PDB file of N, CA and C in Angstrom:
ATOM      1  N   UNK A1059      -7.032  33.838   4.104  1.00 56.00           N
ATOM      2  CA  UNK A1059      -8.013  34.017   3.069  1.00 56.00           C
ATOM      3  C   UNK A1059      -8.267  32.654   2.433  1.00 56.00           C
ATOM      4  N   UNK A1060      -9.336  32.311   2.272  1.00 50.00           N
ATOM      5  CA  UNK A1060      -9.889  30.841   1.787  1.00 50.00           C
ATOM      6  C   UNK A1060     -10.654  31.179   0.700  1.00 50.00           C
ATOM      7  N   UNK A1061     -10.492  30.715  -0.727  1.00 52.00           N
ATOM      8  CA  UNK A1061     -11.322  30.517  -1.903  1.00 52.00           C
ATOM      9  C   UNK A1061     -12.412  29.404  -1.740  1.00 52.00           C
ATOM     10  N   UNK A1062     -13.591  29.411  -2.427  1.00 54.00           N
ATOM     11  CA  UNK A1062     -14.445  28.480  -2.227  1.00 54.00           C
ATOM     12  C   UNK A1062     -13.758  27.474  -3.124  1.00 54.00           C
ATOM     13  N   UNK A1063     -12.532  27.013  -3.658  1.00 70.00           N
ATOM     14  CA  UNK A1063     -12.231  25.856  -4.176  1.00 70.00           C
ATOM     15  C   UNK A1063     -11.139  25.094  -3.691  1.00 70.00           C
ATOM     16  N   UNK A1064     -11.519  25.693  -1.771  1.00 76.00           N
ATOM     17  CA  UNK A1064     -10.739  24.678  -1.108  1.00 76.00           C
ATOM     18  C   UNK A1064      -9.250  25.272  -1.105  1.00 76.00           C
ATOM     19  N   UNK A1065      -8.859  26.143  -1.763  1.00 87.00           N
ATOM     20  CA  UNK A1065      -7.392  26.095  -1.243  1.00 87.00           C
ATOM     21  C   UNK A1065      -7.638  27.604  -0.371  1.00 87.00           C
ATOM     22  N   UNK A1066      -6.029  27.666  -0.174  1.00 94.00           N
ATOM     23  CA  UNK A1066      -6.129  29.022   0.889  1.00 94.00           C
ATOM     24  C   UNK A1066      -4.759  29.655   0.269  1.00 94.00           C
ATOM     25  N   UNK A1067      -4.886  30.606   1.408  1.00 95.00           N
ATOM     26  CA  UNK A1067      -3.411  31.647   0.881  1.00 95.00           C
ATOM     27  C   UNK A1067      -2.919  32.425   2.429  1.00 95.00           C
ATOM     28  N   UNK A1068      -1.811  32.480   2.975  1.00 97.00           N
ATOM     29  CA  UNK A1068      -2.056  33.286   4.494  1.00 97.00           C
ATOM     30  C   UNK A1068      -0.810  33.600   4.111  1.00 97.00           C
ATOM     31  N   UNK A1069      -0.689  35.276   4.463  1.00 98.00           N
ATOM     32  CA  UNK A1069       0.712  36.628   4.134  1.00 98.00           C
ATOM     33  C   UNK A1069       1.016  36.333   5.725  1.00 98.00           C
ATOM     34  N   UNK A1070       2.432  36.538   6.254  1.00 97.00           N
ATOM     35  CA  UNK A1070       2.647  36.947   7.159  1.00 97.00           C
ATOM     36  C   UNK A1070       3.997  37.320   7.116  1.00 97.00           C
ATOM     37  N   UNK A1071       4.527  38.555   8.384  1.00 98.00           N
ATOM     38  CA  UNK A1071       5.554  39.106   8.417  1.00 98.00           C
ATOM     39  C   UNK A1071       6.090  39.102   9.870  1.00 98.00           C
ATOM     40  N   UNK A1072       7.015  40.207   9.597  1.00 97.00           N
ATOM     41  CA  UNK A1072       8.013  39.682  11.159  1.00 97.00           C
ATOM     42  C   UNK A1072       8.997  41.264  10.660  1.00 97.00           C
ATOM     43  N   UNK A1073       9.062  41.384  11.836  1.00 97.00           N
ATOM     44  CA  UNK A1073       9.644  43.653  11.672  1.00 97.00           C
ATOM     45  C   UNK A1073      10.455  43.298  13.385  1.00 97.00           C
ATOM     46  N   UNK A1074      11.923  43.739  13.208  1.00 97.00           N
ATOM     47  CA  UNK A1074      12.193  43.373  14.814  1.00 97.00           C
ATOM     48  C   UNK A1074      13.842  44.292  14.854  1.00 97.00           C
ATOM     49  N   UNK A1075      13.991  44.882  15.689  1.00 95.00           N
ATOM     50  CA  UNK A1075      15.481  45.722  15.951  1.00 95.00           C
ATOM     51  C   UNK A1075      16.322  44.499  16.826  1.00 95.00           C
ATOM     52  N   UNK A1076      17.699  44.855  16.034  1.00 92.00           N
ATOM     53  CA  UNK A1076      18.727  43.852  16.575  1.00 92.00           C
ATOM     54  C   UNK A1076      19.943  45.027  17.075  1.00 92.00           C
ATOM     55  N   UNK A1077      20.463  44.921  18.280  1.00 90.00           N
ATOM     56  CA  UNK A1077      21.486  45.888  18.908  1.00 90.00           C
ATOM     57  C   UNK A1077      22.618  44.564  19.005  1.00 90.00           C
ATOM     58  N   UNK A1078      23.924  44.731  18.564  1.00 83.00           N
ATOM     59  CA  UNK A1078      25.113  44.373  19.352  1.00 83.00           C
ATOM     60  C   UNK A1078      25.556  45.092  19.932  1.00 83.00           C
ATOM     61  N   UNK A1079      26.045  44.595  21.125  1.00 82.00           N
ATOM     62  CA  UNK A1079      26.423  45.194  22.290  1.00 82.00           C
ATOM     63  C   UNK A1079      28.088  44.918  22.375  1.00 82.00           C
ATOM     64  N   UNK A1080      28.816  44.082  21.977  1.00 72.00           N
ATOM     65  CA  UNK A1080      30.499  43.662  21.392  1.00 72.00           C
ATOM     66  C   UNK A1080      30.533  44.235  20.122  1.00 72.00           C
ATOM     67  N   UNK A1081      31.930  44.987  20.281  1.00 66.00           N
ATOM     68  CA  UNK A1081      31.972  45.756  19.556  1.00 66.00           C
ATOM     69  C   UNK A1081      33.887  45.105  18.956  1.00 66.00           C
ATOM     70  N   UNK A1082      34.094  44.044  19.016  1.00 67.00           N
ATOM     71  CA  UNK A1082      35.830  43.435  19.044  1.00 67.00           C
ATOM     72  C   UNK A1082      35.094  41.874  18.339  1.00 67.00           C
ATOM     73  N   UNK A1083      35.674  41.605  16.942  1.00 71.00           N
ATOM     74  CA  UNK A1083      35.497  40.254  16.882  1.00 71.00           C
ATOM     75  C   UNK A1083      37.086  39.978  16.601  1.00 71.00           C
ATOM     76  N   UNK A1084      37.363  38.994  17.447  1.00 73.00           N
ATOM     77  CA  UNK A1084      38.794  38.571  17.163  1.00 73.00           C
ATOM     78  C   UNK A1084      39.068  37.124  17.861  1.00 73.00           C
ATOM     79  N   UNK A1085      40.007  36.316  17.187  1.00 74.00           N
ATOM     80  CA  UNK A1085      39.806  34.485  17.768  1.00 74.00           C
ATOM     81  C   UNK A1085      41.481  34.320  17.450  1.00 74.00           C
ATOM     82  N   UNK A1086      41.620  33.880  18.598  1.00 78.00           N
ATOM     83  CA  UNK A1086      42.775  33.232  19.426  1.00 78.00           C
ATOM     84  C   UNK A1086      42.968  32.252  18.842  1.00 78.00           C
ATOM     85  N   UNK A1087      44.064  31.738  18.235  1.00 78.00           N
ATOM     86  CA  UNK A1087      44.220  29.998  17.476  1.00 78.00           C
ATOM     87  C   UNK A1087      45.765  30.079  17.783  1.00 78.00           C
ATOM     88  N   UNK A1088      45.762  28.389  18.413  1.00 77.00           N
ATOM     89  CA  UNK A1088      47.192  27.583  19.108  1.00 77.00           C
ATOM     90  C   UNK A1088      46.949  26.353  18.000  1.00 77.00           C
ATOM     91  N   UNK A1089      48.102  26.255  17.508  1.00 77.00           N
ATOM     92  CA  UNK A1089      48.413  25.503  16.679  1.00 77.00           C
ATOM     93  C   UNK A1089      48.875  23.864  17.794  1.00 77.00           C
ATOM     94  N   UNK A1090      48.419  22.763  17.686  1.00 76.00           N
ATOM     95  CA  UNK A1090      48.706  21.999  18.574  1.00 76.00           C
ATOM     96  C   UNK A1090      49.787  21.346  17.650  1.00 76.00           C
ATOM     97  N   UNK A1091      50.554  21.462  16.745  1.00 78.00           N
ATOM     98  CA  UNK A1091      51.732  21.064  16.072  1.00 78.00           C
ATOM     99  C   UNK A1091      52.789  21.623  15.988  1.00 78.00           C
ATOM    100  N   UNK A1092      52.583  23.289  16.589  1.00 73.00           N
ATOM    101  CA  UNK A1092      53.694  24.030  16.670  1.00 73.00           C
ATOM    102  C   UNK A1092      53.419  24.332  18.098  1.00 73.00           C
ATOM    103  N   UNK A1093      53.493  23.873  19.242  1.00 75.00           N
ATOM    104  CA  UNK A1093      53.876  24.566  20.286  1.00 75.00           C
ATOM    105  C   UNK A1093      54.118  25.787  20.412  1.00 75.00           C
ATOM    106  N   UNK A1094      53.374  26.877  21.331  1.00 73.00           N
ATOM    107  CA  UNK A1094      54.136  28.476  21.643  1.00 73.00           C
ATOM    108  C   UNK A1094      53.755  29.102  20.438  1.00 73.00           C
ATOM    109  N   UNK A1095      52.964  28.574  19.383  1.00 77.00           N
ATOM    110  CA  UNK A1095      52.825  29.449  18.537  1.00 77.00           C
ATOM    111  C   UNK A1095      51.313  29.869  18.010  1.00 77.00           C
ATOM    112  N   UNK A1096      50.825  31.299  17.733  1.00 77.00           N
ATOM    113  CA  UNK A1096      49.537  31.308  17.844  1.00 77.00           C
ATOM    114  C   UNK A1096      48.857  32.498  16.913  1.00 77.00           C
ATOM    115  N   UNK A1097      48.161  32.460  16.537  1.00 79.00           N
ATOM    116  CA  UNK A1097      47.648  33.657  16.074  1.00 79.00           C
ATOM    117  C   UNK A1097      46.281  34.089  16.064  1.00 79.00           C
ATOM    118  N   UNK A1098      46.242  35.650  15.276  1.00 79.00           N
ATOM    119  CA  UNK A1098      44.968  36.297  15.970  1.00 79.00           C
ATOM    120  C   UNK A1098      44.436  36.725  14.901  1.00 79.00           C
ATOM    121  N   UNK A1099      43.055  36.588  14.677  1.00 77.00           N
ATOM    122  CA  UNK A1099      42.279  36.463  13.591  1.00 77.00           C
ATOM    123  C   UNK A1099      41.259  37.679  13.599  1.00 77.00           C
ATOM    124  N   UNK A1100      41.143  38.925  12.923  1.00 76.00           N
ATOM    125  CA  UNK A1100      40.318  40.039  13.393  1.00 76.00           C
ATOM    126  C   UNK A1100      39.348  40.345  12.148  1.00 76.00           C
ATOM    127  N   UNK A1101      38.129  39.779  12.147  1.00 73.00           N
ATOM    128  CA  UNK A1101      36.940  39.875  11.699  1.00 73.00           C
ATOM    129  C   UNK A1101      36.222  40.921  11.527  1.00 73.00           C
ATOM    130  N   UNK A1102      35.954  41.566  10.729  1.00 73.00           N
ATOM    131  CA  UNK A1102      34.650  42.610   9.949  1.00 73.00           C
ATOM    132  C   UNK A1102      33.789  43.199  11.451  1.00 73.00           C
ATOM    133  N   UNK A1103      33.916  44.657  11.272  1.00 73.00           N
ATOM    134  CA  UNK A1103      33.035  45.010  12.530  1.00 73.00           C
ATOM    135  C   UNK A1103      31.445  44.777  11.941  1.00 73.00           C
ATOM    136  N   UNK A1104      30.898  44.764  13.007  1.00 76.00           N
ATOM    137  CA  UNK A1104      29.342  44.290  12.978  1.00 76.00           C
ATOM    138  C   UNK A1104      28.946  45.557  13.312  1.00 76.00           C
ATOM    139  N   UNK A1105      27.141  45.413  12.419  1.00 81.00           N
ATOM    140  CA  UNK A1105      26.969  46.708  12.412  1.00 81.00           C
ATOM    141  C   UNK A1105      26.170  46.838  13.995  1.00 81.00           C
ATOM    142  N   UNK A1106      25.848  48.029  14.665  1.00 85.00           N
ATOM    143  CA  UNK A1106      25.252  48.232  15.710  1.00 85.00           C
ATOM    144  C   UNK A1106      23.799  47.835  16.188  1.00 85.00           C
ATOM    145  N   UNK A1107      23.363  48.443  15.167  1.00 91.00           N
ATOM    146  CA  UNK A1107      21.881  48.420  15.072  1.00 91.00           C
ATOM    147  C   UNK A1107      21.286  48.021  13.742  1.00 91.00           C
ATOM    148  N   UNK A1108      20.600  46.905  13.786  1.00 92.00           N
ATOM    149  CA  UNK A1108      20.149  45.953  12.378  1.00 92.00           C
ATOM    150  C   UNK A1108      18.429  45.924  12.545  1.00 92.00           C
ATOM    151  N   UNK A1109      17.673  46.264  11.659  1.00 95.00           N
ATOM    152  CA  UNK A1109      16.091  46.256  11.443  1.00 95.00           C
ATOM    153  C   UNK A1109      16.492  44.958  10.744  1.00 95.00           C
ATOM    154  N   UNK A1110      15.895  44.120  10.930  1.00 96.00           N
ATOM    155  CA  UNK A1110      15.035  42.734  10.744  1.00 96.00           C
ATOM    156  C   UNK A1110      13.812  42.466  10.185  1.00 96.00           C
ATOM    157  N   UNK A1111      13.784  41.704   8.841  1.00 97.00           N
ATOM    158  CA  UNK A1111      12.543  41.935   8.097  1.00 97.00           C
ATOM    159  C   UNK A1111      12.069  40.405   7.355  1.00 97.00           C
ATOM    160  N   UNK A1112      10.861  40.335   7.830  1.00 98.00           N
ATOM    161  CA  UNK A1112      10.628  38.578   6.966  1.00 98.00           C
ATOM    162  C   UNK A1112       9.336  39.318   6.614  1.00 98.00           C
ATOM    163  N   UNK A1113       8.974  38.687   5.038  1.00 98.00           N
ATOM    164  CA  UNK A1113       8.095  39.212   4.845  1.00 98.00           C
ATOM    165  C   UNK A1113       7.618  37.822   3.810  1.00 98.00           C
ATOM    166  N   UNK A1114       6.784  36.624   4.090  1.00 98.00           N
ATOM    167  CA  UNK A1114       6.041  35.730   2.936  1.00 98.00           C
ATOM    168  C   UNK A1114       4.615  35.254   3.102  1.00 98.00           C
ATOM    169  N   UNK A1115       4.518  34.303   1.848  1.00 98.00           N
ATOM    170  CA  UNK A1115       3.343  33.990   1.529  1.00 98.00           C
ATOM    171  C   UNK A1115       3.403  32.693   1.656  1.00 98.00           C
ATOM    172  N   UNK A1116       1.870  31.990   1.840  1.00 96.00           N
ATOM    173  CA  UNK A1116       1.436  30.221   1.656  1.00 96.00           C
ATOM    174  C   UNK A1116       0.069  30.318   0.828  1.00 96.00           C
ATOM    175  N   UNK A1117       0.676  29.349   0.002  1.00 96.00           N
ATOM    176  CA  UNK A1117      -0.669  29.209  -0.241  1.00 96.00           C
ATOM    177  C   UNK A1117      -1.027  27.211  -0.431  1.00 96.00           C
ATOM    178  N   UNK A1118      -1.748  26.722  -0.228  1.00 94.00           N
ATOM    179  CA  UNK A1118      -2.482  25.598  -0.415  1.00 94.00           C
ATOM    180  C   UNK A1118      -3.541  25.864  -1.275  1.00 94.00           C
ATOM    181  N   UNK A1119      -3.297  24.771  -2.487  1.00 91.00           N
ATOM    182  CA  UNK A1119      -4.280  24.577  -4.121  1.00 91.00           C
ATOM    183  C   UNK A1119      -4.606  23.386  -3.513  1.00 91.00           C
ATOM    184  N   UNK A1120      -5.421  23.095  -4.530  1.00 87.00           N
ATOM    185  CA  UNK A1120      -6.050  22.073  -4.489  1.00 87.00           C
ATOM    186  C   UNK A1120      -5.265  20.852  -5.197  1.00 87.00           C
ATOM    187  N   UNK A1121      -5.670  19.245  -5.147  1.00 89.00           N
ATOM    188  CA  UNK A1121      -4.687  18.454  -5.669  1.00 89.00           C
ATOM    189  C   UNK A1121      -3.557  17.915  -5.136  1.00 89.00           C
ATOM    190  N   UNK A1122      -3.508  18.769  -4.062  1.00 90.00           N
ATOM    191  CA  UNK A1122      -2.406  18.465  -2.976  1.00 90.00           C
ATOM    192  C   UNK A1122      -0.669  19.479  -3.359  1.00 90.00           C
ATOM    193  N   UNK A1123      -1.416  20.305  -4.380  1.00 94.00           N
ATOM    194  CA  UNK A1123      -0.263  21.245  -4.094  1.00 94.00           C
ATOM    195  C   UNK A1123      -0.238  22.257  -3.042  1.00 94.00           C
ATOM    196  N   UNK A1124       0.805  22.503  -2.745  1.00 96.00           N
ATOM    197  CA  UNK A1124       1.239  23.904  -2.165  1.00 96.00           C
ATOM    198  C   UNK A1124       2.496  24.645  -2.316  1.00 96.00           C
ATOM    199  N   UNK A1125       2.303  25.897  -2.142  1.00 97.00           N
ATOM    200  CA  UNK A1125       3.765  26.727  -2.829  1.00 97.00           C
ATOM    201  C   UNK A1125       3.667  27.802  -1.699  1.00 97.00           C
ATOM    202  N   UNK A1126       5.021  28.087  -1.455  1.00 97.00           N
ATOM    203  CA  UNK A1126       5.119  29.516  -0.691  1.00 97.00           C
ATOM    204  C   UNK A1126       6.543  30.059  -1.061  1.00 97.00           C
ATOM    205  N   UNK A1127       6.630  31.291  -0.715  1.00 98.00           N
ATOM    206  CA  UNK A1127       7.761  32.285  -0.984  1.00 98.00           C
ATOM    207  C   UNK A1127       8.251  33.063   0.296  1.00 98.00           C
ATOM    208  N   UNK A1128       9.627  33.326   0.547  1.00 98.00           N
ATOM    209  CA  UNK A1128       9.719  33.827   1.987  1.00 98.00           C
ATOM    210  C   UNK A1128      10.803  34.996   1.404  1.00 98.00           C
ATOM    211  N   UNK A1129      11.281  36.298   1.926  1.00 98.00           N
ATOM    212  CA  UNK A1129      11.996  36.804   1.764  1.00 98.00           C
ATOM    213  C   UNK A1129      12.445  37.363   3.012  1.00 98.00           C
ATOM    214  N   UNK A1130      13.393  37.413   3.770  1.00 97.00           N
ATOM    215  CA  UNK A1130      14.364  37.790   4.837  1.00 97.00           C
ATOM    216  C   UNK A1130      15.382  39.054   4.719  1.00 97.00           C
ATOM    217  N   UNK A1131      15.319  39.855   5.599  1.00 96.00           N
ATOM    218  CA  UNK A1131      16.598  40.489   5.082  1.00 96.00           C
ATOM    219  C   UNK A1131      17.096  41.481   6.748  1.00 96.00           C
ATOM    220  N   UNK A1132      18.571  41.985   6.602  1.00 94.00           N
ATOM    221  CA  UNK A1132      19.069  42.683   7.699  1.00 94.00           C
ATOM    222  C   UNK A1132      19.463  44.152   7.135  1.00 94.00           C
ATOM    223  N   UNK A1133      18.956  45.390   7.978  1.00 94.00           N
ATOM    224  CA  UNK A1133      19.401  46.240   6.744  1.00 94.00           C
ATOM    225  C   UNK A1133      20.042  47.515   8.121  1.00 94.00           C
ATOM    226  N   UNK A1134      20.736  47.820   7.911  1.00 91.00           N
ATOM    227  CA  UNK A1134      21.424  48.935   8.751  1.00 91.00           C
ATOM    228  C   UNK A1134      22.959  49.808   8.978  1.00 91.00           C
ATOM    229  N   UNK A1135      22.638  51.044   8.934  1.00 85.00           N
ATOM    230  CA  UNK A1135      23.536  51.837   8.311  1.00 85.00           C
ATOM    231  C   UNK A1135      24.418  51.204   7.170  1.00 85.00           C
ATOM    232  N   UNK A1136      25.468  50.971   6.979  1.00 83.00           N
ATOM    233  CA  UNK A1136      26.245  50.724   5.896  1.00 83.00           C
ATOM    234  C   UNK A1136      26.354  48.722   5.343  1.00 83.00           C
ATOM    235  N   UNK A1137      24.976  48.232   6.538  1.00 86.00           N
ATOM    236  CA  UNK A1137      25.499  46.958   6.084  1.00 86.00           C
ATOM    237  C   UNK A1137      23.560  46.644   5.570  1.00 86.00           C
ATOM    238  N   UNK A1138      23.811  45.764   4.681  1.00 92.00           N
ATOM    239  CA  UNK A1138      22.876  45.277   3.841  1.00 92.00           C
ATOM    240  C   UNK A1138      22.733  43.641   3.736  1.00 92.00           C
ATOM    241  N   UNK A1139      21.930  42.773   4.027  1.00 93.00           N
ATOM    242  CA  UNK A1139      22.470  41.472   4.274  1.00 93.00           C
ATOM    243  C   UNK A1139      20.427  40.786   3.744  1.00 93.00           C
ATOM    244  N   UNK A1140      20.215  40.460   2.578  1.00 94.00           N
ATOM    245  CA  UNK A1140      19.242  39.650   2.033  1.00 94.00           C
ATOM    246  C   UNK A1140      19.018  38.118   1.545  1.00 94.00           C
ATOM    247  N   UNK A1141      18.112  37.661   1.378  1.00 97.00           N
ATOM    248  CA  UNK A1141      17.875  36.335   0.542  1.00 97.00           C
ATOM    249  C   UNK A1141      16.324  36.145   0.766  1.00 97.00           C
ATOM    250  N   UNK A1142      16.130  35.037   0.014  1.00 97.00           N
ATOM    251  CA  UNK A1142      14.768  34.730  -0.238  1.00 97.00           C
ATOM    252  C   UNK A1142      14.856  32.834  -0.506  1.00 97.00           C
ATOM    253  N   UNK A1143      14.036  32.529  -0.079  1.00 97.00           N
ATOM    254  CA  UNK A1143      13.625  31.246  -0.544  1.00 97.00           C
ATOM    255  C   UNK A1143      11.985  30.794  -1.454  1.00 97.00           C
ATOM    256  N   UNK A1144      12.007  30.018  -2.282  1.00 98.00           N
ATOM    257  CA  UNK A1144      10.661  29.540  -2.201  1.00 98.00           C
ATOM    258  C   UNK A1144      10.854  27.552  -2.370  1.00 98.00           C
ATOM    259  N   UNK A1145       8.992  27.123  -2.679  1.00 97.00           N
ATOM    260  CA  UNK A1145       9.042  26.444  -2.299  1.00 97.00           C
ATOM    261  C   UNK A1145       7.819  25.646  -3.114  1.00 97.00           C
ATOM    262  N   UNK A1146       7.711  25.040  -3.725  1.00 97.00           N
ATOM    263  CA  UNK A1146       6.517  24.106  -4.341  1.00 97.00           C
ATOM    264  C   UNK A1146       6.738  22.893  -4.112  1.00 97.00           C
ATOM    265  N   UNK A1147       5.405  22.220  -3.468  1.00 96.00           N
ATOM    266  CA  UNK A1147       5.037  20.820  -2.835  1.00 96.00           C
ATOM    267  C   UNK A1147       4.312  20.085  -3.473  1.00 96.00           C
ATOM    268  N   UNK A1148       4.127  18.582  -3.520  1.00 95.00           N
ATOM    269  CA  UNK A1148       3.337  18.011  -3.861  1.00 95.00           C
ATOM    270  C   UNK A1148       3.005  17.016  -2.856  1.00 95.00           C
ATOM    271  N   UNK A1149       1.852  16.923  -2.429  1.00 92.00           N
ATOM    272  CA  UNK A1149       1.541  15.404  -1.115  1.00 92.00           C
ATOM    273  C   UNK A1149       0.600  14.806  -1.386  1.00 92.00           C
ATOM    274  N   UNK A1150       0.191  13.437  -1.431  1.00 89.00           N
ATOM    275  CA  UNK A1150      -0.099  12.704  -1.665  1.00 89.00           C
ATOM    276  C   UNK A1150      -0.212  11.352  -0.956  1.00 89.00           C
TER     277      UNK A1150
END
């Protein structure tokens, strides 16, 4: 979308299914100061199936600003995982 005073504005998004297929997170560590000795590190199960969501804006003003806003997020069965960024420019 373009205003007649030269700046613009463009929305765009992003919608996408994420499957893991490993269902074991776990990491092997050898201590190279203790010889023979080692341990096992067992990490948070991951969720199966994750919907994927970006959803922001741009816009270009005039003057040589520009600003945009982005918001991201992972959302499925019991796990919830968000953030957002934004962003104001000046060029010159």
């Amino acid at each position: 979308m373009q205003a007649d005073s030269g700046s613009s504005v463009s929305i765009y998004g992003r919608l996408a299914w994420a499957h893991n297929f490993g269902d074991e997170i776990a990491l092997d560590a050898a201590y190279l100061s203790l010889p023979g000795s080692t341990s096992t590190f067992t990490g948070t199960a991951q969720a199966s199936d994750l919907a994927l969501v970006t959803v922001g804006a741009r816009a270009t003003l005039t003057g040589g600003w520009s600003a945009s806003a982005r918001f991201d997020g992972e959302f499925g069965g019991d796990t919830r995982s968000y953030g957002g960024k934004g962003k104001l420019a000046y060029t010159w």
